Short mmCIF file of C-alpha atoms and ligand atoms in Angstrom, two decimals:
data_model
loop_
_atom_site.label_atom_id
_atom_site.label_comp_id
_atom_site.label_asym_id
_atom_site.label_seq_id
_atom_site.Cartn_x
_atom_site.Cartn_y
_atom_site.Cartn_z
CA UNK V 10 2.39 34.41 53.73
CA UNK V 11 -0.06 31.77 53.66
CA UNK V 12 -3.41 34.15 53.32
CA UNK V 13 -6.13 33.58 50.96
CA UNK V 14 -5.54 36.92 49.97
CA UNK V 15 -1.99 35.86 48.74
CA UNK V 16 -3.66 32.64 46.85
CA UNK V 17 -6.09 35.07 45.54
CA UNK V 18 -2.94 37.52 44.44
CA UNK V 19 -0.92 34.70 43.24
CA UNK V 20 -4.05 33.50 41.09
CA UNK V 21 -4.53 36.77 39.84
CA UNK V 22 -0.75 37.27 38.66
CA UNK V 23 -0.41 33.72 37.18
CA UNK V 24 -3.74 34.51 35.33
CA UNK V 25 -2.20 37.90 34.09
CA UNK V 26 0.70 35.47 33.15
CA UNK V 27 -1.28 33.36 31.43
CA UNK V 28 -2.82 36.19 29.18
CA UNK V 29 0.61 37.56 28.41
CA UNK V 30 1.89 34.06 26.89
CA UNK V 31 1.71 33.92 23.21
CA UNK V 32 -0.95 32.12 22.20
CA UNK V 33 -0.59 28.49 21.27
CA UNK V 34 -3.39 27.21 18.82
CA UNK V 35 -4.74 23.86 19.97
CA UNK V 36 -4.85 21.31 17.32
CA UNK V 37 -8.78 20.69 16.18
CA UNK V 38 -10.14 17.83 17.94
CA UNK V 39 -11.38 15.12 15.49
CA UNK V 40 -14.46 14.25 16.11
CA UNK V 41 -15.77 12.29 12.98
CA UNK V 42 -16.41 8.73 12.16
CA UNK V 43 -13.20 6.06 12.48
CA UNK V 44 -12.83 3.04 10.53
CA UNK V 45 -12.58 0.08 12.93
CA UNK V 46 -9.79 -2.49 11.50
CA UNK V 47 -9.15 -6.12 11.77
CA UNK V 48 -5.87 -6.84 10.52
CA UNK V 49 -5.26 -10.26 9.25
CA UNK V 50 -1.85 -12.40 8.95
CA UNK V 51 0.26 -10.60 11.93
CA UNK V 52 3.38 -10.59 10.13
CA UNK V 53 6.07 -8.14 9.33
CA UNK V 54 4.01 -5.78 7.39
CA UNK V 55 0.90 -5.95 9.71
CA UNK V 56 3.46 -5.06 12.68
CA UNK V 57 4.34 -1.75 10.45
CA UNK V 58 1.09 -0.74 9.92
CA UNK V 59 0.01 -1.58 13.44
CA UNK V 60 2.82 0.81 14.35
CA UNK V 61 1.54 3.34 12.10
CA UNK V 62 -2.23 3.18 12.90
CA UNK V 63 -1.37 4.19 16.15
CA UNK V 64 -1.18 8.57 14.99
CA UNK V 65 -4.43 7.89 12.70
CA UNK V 66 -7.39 9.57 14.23
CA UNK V 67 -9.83 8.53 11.58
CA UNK V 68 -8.71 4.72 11.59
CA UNK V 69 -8.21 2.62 14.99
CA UNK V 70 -7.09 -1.15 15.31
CA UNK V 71 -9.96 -3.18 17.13
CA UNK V 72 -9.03 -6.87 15.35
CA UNK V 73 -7.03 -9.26 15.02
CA UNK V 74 -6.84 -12.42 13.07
CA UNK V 75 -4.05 -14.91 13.23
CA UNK V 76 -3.05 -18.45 12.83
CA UNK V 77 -0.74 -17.98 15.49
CA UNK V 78 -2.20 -18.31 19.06
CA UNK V 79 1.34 -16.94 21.34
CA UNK V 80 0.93 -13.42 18.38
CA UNK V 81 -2.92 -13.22 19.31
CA UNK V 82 -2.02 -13.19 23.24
CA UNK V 83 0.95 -10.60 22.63
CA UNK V 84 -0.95 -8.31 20.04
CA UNK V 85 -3.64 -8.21 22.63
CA UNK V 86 -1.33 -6.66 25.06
CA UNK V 87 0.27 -4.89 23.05
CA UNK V 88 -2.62 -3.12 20.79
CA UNK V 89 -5.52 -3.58 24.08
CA UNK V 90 -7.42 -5.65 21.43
CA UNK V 91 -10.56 -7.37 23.13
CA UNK V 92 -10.72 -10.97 23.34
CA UNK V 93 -13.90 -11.00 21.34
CA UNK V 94 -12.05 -9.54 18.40
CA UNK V 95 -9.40 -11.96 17.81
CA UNK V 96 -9.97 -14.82 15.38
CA UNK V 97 -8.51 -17.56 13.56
CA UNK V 98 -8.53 -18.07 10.15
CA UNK V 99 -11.22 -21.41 10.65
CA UNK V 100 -13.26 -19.31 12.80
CA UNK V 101 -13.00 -15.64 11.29
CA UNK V 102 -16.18 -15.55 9.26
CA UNK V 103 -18.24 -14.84 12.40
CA UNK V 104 -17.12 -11.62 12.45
CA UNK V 105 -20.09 -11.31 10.85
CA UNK V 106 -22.00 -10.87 14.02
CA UNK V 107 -19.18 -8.34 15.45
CA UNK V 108 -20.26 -4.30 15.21
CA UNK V 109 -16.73 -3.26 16.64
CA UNK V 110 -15.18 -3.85 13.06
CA UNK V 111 -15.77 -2.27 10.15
CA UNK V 112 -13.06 -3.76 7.77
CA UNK V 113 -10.65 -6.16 7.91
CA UNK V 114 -7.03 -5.63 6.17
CA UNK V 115 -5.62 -9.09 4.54
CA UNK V 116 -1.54 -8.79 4.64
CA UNK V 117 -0.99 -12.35 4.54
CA UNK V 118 0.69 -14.17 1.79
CA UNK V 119 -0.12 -13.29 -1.90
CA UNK V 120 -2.22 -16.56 -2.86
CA UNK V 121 -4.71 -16.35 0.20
CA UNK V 122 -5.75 -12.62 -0.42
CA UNK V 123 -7.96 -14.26 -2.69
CA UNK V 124 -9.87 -16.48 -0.39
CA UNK V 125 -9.33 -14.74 2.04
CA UNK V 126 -10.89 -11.30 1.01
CA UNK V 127 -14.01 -13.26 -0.36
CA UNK V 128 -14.31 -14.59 3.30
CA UNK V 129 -14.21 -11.21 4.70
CA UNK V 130 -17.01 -9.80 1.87
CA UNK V 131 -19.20 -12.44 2.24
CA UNK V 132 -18.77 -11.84 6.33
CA UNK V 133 -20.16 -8.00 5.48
CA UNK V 134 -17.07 -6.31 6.22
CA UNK V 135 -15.19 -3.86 3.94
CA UNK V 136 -11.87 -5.03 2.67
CA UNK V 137 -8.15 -4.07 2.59
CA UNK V 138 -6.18 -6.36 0.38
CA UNK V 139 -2.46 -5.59 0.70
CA UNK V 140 -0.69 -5.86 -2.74
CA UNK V 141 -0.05 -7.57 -5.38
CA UNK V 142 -4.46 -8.12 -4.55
CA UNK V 143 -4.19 -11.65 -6.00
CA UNK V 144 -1.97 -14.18 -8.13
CA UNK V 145 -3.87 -14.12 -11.47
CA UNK V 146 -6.55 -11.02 -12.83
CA UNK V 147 -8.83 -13.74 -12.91
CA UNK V 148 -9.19 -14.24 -8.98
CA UNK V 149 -8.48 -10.52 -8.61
CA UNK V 150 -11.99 -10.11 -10.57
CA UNK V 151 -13.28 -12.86 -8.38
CA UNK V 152 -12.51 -10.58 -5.81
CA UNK V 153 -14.23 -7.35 -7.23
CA UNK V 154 -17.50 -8.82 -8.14
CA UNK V 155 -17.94 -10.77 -4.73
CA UNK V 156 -17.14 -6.95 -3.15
CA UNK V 157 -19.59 -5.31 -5.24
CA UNK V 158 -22.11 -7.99 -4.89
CA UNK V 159 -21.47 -7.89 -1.16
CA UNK V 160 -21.94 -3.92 -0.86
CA UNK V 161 -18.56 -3.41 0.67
CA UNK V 162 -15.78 -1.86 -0.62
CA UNK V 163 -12.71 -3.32 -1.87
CA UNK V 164 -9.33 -1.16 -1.05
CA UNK V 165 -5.74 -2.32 -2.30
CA UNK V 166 -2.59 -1.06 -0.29
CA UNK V 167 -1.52 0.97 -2.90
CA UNK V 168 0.55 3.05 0.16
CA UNK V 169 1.93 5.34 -2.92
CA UNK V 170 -0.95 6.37 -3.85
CA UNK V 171 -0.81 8.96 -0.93
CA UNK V 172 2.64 9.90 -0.44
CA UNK V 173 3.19 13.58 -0.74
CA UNK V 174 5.90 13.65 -3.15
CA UNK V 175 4.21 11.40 -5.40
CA UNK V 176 1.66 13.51 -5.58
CA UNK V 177 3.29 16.77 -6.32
CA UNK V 178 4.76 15.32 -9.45
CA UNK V 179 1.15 13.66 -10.53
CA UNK V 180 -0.03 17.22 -9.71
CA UNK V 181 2.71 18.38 -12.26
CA UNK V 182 1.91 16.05 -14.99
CA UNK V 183 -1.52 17.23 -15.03
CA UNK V 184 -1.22 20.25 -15.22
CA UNK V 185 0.87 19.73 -17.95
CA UNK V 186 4.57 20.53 -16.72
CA UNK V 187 6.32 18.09 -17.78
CA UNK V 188 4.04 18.48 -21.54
CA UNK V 189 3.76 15.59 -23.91
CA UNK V 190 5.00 12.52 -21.18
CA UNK V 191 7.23 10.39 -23.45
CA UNK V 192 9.00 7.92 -21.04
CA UNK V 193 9.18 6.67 -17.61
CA UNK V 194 11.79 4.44 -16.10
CA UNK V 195 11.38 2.29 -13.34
CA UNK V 196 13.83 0.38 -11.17
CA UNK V 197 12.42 -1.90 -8.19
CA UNK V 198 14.52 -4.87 -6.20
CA UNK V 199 15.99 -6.02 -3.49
CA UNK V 200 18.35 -9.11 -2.41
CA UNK V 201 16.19 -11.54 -0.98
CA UNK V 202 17.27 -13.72 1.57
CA UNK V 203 16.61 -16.81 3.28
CA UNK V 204 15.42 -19.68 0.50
CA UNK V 205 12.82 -21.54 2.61
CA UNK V 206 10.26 -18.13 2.72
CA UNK V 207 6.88 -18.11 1.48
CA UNK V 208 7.96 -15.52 -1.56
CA UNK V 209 9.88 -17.93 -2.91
CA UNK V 210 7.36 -20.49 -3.03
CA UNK V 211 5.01 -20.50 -6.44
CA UNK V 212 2.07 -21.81 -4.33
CA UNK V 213 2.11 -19.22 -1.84
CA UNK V 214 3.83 -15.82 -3.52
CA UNK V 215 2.30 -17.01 -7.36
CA UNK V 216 5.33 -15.87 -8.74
CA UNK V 217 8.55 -13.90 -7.68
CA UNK V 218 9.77 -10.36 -7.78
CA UNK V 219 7.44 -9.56 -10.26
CA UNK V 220 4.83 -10.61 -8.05
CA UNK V 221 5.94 -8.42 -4.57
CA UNK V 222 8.64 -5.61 -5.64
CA UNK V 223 8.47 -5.31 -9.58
CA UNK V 224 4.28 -4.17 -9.24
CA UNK V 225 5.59 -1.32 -8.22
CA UNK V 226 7.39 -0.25 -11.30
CA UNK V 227 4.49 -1.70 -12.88
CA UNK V 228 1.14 0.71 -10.88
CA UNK V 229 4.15 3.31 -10.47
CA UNK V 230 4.11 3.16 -14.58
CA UNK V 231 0.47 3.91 -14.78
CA UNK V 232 0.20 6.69 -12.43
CA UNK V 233 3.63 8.47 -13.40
CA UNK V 234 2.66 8.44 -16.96
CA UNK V 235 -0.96 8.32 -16.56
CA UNK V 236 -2.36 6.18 -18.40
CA UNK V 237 -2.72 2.45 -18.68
CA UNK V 238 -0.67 0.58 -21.17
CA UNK V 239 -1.92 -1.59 -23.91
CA UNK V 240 0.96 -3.79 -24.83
CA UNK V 241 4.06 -5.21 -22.87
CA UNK V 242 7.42 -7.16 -24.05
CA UNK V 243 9.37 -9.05 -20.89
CA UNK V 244 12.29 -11.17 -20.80
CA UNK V 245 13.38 -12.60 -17.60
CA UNK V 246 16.81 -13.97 -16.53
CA UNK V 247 18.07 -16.21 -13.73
CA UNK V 248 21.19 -16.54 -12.14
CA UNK V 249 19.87 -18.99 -9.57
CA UNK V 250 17.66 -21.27 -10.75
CA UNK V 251 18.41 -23.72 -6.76
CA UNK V 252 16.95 -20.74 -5.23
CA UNK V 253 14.67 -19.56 -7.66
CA UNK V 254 12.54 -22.54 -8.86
CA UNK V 255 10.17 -22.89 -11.84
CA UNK V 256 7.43 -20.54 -11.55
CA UNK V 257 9.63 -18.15 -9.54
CA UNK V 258 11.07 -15.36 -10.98
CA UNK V 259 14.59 -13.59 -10.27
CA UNK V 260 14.23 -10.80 -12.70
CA UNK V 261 12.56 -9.44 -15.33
CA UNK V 262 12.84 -6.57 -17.74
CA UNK V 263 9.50 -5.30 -18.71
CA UNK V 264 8.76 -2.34 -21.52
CA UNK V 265 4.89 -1.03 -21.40
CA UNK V 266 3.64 0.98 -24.38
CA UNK V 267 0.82 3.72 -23.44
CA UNK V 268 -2.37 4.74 -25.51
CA UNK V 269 -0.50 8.41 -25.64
CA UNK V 270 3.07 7.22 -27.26
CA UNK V 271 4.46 7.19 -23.89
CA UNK V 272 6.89 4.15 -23.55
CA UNK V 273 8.34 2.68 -19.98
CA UNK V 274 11.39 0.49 -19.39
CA UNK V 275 11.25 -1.79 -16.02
CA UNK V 276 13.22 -4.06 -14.04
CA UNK V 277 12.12 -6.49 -11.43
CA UNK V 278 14.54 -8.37 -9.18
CA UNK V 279 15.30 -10.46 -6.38
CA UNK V 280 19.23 -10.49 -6.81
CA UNK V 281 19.92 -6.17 -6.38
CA UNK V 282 20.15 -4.09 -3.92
CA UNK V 283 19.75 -0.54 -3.79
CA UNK V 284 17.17 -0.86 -6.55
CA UNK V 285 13.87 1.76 -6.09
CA UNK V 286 13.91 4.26 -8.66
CA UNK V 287 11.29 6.33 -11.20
CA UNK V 288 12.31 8.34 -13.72
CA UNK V 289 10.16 9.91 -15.78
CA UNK V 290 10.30 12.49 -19.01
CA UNK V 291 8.57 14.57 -20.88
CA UNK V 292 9.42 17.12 -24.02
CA UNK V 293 9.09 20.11 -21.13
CA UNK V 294 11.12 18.11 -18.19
CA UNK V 295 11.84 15.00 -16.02
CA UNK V 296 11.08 14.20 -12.54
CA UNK V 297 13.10 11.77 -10.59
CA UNK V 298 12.99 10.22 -7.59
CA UNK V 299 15.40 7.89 -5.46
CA UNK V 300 14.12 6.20 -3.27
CA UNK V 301 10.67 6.28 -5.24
CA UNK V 302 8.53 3.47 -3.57
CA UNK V 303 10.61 2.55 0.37
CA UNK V 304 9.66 3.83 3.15
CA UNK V 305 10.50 6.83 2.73
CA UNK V 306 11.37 9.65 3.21
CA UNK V 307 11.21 9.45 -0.54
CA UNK V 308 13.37 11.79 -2.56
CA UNK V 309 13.36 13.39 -5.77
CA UNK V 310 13.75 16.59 -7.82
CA UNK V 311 11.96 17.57 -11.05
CA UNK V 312 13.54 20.14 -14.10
CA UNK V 313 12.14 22.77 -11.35
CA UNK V 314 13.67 22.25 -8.64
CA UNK V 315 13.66 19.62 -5.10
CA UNK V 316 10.53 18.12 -3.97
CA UNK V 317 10.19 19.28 -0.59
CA UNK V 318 7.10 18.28 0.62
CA UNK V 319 7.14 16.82 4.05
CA UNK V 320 7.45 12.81 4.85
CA UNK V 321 4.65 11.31 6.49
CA UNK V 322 4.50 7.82 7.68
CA UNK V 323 2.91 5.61 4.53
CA UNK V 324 0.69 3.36 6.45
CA UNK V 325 -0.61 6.47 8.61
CA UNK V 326 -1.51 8.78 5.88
CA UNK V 327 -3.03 5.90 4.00
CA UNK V 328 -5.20 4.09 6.35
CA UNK V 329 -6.35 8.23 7.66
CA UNK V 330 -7.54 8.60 3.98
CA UNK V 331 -8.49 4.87 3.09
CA UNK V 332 -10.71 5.61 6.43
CA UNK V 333 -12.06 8.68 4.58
CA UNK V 334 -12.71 6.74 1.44
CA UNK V 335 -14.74 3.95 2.99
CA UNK V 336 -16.68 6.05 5.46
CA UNK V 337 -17.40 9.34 3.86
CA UNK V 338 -16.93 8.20 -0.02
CA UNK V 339 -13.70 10.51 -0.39
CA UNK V 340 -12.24 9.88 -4.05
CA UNK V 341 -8.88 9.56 -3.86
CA UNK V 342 -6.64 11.33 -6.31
CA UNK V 343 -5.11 8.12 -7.49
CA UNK V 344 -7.45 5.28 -7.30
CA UNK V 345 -7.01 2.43 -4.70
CA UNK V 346 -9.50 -0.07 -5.68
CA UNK V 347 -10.56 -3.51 -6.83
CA UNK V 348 -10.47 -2.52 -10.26
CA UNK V 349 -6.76 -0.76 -9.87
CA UNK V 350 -5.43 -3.94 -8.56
CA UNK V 351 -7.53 -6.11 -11.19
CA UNK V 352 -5.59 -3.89 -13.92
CA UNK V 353 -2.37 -4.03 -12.42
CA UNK V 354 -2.68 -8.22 -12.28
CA UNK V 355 -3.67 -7.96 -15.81
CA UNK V 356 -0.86 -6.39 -17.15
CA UNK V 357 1.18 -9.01 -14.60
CA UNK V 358 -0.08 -12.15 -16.09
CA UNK V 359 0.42 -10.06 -19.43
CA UNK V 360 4.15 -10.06 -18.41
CA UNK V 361 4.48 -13.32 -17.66
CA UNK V 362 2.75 -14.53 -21.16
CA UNK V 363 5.46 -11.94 -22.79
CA UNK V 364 8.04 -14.14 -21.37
CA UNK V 365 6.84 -17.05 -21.92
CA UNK V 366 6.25 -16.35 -25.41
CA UNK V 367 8.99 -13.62 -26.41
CA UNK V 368 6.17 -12.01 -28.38
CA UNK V 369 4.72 -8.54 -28.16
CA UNK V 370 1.87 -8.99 -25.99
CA UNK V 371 -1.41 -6.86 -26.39
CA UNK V 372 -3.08 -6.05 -23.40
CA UNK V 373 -6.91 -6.02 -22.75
CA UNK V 374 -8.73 -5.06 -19.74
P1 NDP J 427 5.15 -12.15 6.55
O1 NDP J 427 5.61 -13.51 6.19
O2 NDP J 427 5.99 -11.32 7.44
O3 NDP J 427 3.70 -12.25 7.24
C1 NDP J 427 2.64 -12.94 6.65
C2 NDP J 427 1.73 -13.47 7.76
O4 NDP J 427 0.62 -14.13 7.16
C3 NDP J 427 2.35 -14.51 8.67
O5 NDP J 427 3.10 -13.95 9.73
C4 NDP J 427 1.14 -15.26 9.18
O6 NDP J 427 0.57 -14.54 10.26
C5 NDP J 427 0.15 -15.16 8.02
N1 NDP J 427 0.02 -16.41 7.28
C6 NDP J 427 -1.14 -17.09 7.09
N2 NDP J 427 -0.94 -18.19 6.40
C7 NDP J 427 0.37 -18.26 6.13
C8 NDP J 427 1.18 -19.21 5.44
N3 NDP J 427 0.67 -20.30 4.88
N4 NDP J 427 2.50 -18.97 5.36
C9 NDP J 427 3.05 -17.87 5.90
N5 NDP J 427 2.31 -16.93 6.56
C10 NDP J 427 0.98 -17.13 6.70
O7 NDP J 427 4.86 -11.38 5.19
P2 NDP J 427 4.72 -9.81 4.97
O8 NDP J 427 4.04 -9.20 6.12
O9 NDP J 427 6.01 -9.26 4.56
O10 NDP J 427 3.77 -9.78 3.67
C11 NDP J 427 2.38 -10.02 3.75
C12 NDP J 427 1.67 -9.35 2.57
O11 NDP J 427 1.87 -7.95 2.65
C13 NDP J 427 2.19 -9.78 1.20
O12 NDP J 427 1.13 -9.89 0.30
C14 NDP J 427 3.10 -8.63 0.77
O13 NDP J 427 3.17 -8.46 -0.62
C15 NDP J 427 2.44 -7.45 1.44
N6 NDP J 427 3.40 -6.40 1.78
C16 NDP J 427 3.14 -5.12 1.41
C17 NDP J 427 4.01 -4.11 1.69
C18 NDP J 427 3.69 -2.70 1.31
O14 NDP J 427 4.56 -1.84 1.44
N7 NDP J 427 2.49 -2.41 0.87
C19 NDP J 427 5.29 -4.37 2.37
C20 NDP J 427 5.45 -5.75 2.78
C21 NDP J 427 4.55 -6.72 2.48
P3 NDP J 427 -0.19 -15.27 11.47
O15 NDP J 427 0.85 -16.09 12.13
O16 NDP J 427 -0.67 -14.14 12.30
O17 NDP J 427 -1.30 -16.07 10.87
#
């Protein structure tokens, strides 16, 4: 039967059909301003958060900006990056005169986020300095002052700073769960490998673990227990000293003391595995968490119960709401800027004089 009216009756019965599904609610269409990205230094982390930028609908990749010409030709194809938005770091301060990028996110090695972001300020664009923001808190104020002077924000990749189960317990502290916080614990390492790589090299990492893994104890100190600390002891130890030259350090023990009473104990290392945990307690209850700062899914249970809120890809959720941040002036709960990576490298080169010295060392900001 090949009538129109059997088209018209089959129409009419797979529109009846149609009305008789349950109904399936379309997600909202975003339709709001997106953050257009350069990322600079296309290394391993820039090749996560590349990955990851790809489910943000408030953040997009447009740039790239590389030393290395074969990773420009391949990101292109990969990421359907424009020729005119792909740079080299003699030629990248043109991107001045380019309106397709809004900031530009510096993942290369520690000791060039420092010239490197003032390049990008100066060129007009908003920056994303991936952590630790510089090697001293002197360039890191560099850094904040030539942002502010430049009108463009300054954003650190403090990826925590948005994770869901982070923020539960941050939730719990403040509203006063946990009551009077009175110590936190934190545990961060990994066995690093081959010798020859630029974080084990003073000129280009501007220290060692304390530098890329043991920050995180360190900012995961202040916002567990929230509040900044005002003095530090350290004492570092090296099994390795071929591997782990002068200037570059294997591990460190670190103890913070907070305005509040609060105390933390810390360990920083190149030479553990299996090494990324926060505890933290207070004269109501404890929250801990194992793995604290990877990847994720990140896992922990307080004196109420599991944390069960959901995983979401790091880089996603925090380029979605750095996007947010820099376009629409969204606060975030936990701060992510200049001046929270200026404090954390204070209380770093604070940890490196306690060693140094073995005194008590106060800590000013
Ligand atoms: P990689 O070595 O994998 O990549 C760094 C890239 O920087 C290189 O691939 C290269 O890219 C570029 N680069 C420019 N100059 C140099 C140089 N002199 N020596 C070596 N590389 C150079 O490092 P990661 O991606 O692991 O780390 C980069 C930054 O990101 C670090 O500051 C680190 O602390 C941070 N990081 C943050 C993480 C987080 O979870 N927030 C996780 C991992 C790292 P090109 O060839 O394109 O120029």
């Amino acid at each position: 039967m090949n009538s129109r009216r059997s088209f018209l009756t089959t129409l009419a019965g797979s529109t009846l059909a149609f009305h008789l599904l349950p109904k399936v609610q379309a997600a909202p269409v975003y339709d709001g301003p997106v953050l257009r990205v350069a990322l600079m230094g296309l290394g391993g982390y820039a090749n996560r958060v590349a990955e990851a930028m790809k489910d943000c609908k408030k953040a997009k990749l447009t740039g790239i900006i590389s030393g290395t010409p074969s990773k420009i030709k391949d990101w292109q194809q990969r990421y359907g990056i424009a020729e005119k938005n792909c740079y080299n770091y003699d030629n990248f301060d043109t991107i001045k005169n380019n309106p397709d990028i809004d900031a530009v996110y510096v993942i290369t090695p520690n000791a060039l986020h420092h010239p490197h972001t003032i390049r990008a300020a100066k060129a007009g664009k908003h920056v994303i300095c991936e952590k630790p923001m510089a090697i001293s808190a002197k360039e890191a104020k560099e850094m904040v002052d030539t942002c502010n002077k430049a009108n463009v924000k300054l954003l650190i990749g403090y990826r925590m700073h948005f994770e869901p189960k982070t923020l539960e317990v941050i939730r719990m502290r403040e509203a006063g769960e946990f009551g009077k916080v009175l110590f936190f614990q934190g545990l961060c390492g990994f066995r690093i490998g081959d010798p020859t790589q630029w974080r084990l090299n003073k000129a280009l990492a501007g220290g060692g673990s304390m530098m890329d893994i043991g920050i995180y104890a360190l900012n995961g100190a202040r916002y567990m227990v929230g509040e900044d600390p005002v003095w530090v002891t350290a004492q570092e130890t090296k099994t390795n000293p071929e591997k782990f030259k002068a200037g570059v350090d294997e591990t460190i023990q670190f103890q913070l003391g907070f305005p509040g009473g609060a105390v933390a104990s810390c360990l920083s290392t190149y030479n553990m595995n299996n090494l990324d945990r926060f505890f933290l307690n207070g004269e109501k209850g404890f929250a801990e968490m194992q793995p604290s700062t990877g990847y994720g899914p990140i896992k922990g249970r307080t004196h109420k119960g599991e944390l069960t809120q959901p995983h979401i890809r790091h880089q996603t959720i925090q380029m979605e709401e750095m996007a947010d941040i820099i376009l629409q002036h969204k606060k975030p709960i936990v701060p992510v800027d200049g001046t929270e990576g200026w404090k954390d490298m204070v209380i770093i080169d604070a940890v490196y004089e306690a060693v140094k010295t073995g005194k008590k060392v106060p800590i000013k900001y």
